[in-house]
Amino acid sequence: MTYANRLHPWAIVRLLPKMQRVVVGRYRNRSNAEGHMQALKRLMPDAEFVIVFDIGDLMGEES
């Protein structure tokens, strides 16, 4: 996980058919992610979005 991604652990993910997903945006705090997700739902009411906390691959990283 890059340093920039570590600074922005909250992500909005758009769920697609066949178990596919797309990260729409990354945010520093959950409140910002929720605000952006509300706007996305107004723009694309048929799309399905979720907010996730992405801690990255801790097992594969060295300190």
mmCIF file with all atom_site columns, C-alpha atoms in Angstrom:
data_model
loop_
_atom_site.group_PDB
_atom_site.id
_atom_site.type_symbol
_atom_site.label_atom_id
_atom_site.label_alt_id
_atom_site.label_comp_id
_atom_site.label_asym_id
_atom_site.label_entity_id
_atom_site.label_seq_id
_atom_site.pdbx_PDB_ins_code
_atom_site.Cartn_x
_atom_site.Cartn_y
_atom_site.Cartn_z
_atom_site.occupancy
_atom_site.B_iso_or_equiv
_atom_site.pdbx_formal_charge
_atom_site.auth_seq_id
_atom_site.auth_comp_id
_atom_site.auth_asym_id
_atom_site.auth_atom_id
_atom_site.pdbx_PDB_model_num
ATOM 1  C CA . MET A 1 1  ? 0.000   0.000   0.000   1.00 0.00 ? 1  MET A CA 1
ATOM 2  C CA . THR A 1 2  ? 1.425   3.380   -0.959  1.00 0.00 ? 2  THR A CA 1
ATOM 3  C CA . TYR A 1 3  ? 2.003   6.177   1.521   1.00 0.00 ? 3  TYR A CA 1
ATOM 4  C CA . ALA A 1 4  ? -0.806  8.224   -0.070  1.00 0.00 ? 4  ALA A CA 1
ATOM 5  C CA . ASN A 1 5  ? -3.245  5.331   0.384   1.00 0.00 ? 5  ASN A CA 1
ATOM 6  C CA . ARG A 1 6  ? -2.230  5.029   4.036   1.00 0.00 ? 6  ARG A CA 1
ATOM 7  C CA . LEU A 1 7  ? -3.200  8.678   4.529   1.00 0.00 ? 7  LEU A CA 1
ATOM 8  C CA . HIS A 1 8  ? -6.622  8.005   3.006   1.00 0.00 ? 8  HIS A CA 1
ATOM 9  C CA . PRO A 1 9  ? -7.842  4.709   4.503   1.00 0.00 ? 9  PRO A CA 1
ATOM 10 C CA . TRP A 1 10 ? -11.585 5.238   3.868   1.00 0.00 ? 10 TRP A CA 1
ATOM 11 C CA . ALA A 1 11 ? -12.741 4.288   0.383   1.00 0.00 ? 11 ALA A CA 1
ATOM 12 C CA . ILE A 1 12 ? -15.999 4.375   -1.558  1.00 0.00 ? 12 ILE A CA 1
ATOM 13 C CA . VAL A 1 13 ? -16.407 1.236   -3.625  1.00 0.00 ? 13 VAL A CA 1
ATOM 14 C CA . ARG A 1 14 ? -18.938 0.791   -6.415  1.00 0.00 ? 14 ARG A CA 1
ATOM 15 C CA . LEU A 1 15 ? -20.264 -2.758  -6.577  1.00 0.00 ? 15 LEU A CA 1
ATOM 16 C CA . LEU A 1 16 ? -20.635 -4.189  -10.085 1.00 0.00 ? 16 LEU A CA 1
ATOM 17 C CA . PRO A 1 17 ? -22.126 -7.426  -11.442 1.00 0.00 ? 17 PRO A CA 1
ATOM 18 C CA . LYS A 1 18 ? -20.195 -10.709 -11.192 1.00 0.00 ? 18 LYS A CA 1
ATOM 19 C CA . MET A 1 19 ? -18.530 -9.730  -7.882  1.00 0.00 ? 19 MET A CA 1
ATOM 20 C CA . GLN A 1 20 ? -16.520 -6.944  -9.507  1.00 0.00 ? 20 GLN A CA 1
ATOM 21 C CA . ARG A 1 21 ? -15.832 -3.643  -7.783  1.00 0.00 ? 21 ARG A CA 1
ATOM 22 C CA . VAL A 1 22 ? -14.291 -0.257  -8.479  1.00 0.00 ? 22 VAL A CA 1
ATOM 23 C CA . VAL A 1 23 ? -12.765 2.127   -5.935  1.00 0.00 ? 23 VAL A CA 1
ATOM 24 C CA . VAL A 1 24 ? -14.406 5.459   -6.694  1.00 0.00 ? 24 VAL A CA 1
ATOM 25 C CA . GLY A 1 25 ? -12.511 7.594   -4.183  1.00 0.00 ? 25 GLY A CA 1
ATOM 26 C CA . ARG A 1 26 ? -10.321 7.548   -1.072  1.00 0.00 ? 26 ARG A CA 1
ATOM 27 C CA . TYR A 1 27 ? -10.768 9.831   1.952   1.00 0.00 ? 27 TYR A CA 1
ATOM 28 C CA . ARG A 1 28 ? -8.997  10.688  5.196   1.00 0.00 ? 28 ARG A CA 1
ATOM 29 C CA . ASN A 1 29 ? -12.083 10.286  7.366   1.00 0.00 ? 29 ASN A CA 1
ATOM 30 C CA . ARG A 1 30 ? -15.424 8.490   7.223   1.00 0.00 ? 30 ARG A CA 1
ATOM 31 C CA . SER A 1 31 ? -17.424 11.711  7.367   1.00 0.00 ? 31 SER A CA 1
ATOM 32 C CA . ASN A 1 32 ? -15.947 12.921  4.063   1.00 0.00 ? 32 ASN A CA 1
ATOM 33 C CA . ALA A 1 33 ? -16.595 9.529   2.477   1.00 0.00 ? 33 ALA A CA 1
ATOM 34 C CA . GLU A 1 34 ? -20.233 9.560   3.606   1.00 0.00 ? 34 GLU A CA 1
ATOM 35 C CA . GLY A 1 35 ? -20.753 13.053  2.189   1.00 0.00 ? 35 GLY A CA 1
ATOM 36 C CA . HIS A 1 36 ? -19.325 12.093  -1.186  1.00 0.00 ? 36 HIS A CA 1
ATOM 37 C CA . MET A 1 37 ? -21.327 8.867   -1.229  1.00 0.00 ? 37 MET A CA 1
ATOM 38 C CA . GLN A 1 38 ? -24.561 10.834  -0.737  1.00 0.00 ? 38 GLN A CA 1
ATOM 39 C CA . ALA A 1 39 ? -23.691 12.959  -3.762  1.00 0.00 ? 39 ALA A CA 1
ATOM 40 C CA . LEU A 1 40 ? -22.873 9.854   -5.821  1.00 0.00 ? 40 LEU A CA 1
ATOM 41 C CA . LYS A 1 41 ? -26.193 8.261   -4.897  1.00 0.00 ? 41 LYS A CA 1
ATOM 42 C CA . ARG A 1 42 ? -28.024 11.391  -6.088  1.00 0.00 ? 42 ARG A CA 1
ATOM 43 C CA . LEU A 1 43 ? -26.116 11.343  -9.389  1.00 0.00 ? 43 LEU A CA 1
ATOM 44 C CA . MET A 1 44 ? -26.399 7.566   -9.929  1.00 0.00 ? 44 MET A CA 1
ATOM 45 C CA . PRO A 1 45 ? -29.442 6.311   -7.992  1.00 0.00 ? 45 PRO A CA 1
ATOM 46 C CA . ASP A 1 46 ? -29.316 2.798   -9.509  1.00 0.00 ? 46 ASP A CA 1
ATOM 47 C CA . ALA A 1 47 ? -25.658 2.186   -8.603  1.00 0.00 ? 47 ALA A CA 1
ATOM 48 C CA . GLU A 1 48 ? -24.678 0.436   -5.380  1.00 0.00 ? 48 GLU A CA 1
ATOM 49 C CA . PHE A 1 49 ? -21.906 1.925   -3.236  1.00 0.00 ? 49 PHE A CA 1
ATOM 50 C CA . VAL A 1 50 ? -20.296 0.910   0.058   1.00 0.00 ? 50 VAL A CA 1
ATOM 51 C CA . ILE A 1 51 ? -17.777 2.587   2.347   1.00 0.00 ? 51 ILE A CA 1
ATOM 52 C CA . VAL A 1 52 ? -14.839 0.457   3.480   1.00 0.00 ? 52 VAL A CA 1
ATOM 53 C CA . PHE A 1 53 ? -11.847 0.973   5.753   1.00 0.00 ? 53 PHE A CA 1
ATOM 54 C CA . ASP A 1 54 ? -8.836  -0.313  3.811   1.00 0.00 ? 54 ASP A CA 1
ATOM 55 C CA . ILE A 1 55 ? -5.932  -1.329  6.065   1.00 0.00 ? 55 ILE A CA 1
ATOM 56 C CA . GLY A 1 56 ? -3.952  -2.766  3.162   1.00 0.00 ? 56 GLY A CA 1
ATOM 57 C CA . ASP A 1 57 ? -1.930  -5.946  3.024   1.00 0.00 ? 57 ASP A CA 1
ATOM 58 C CA . LEU A 1 58 ? -0.277  -5.984  6.452   1.00 0.00 ? 58 LEU A CA 1
ATOM 59 C CA . MET A 1 59 ? 1.022   -9.529  6.090   1.00 0.00 ? 59 MET A CA 1
ATOM 60 C CA . GLY A 1 60 ? 3.068   -8.797  2.971   1.00 0.00 ? 60 GLY A CA 1
ATOM 61 C CA . GLU A 1 61 ? 4.607   -5.508  4.114   1.00 0.00 ? 61 GLU A CA 1
ATOM 62 C CA . GLU A 1 62 ? 7.878   -5.023  5.942   1.00 0.00 ? 62 GLU A CA 1
ATOM 63 C CA . SER A 1 63 ? 8.297   -2.224  8.471   1.00 0.00 ? 63 SER A CA 1
#
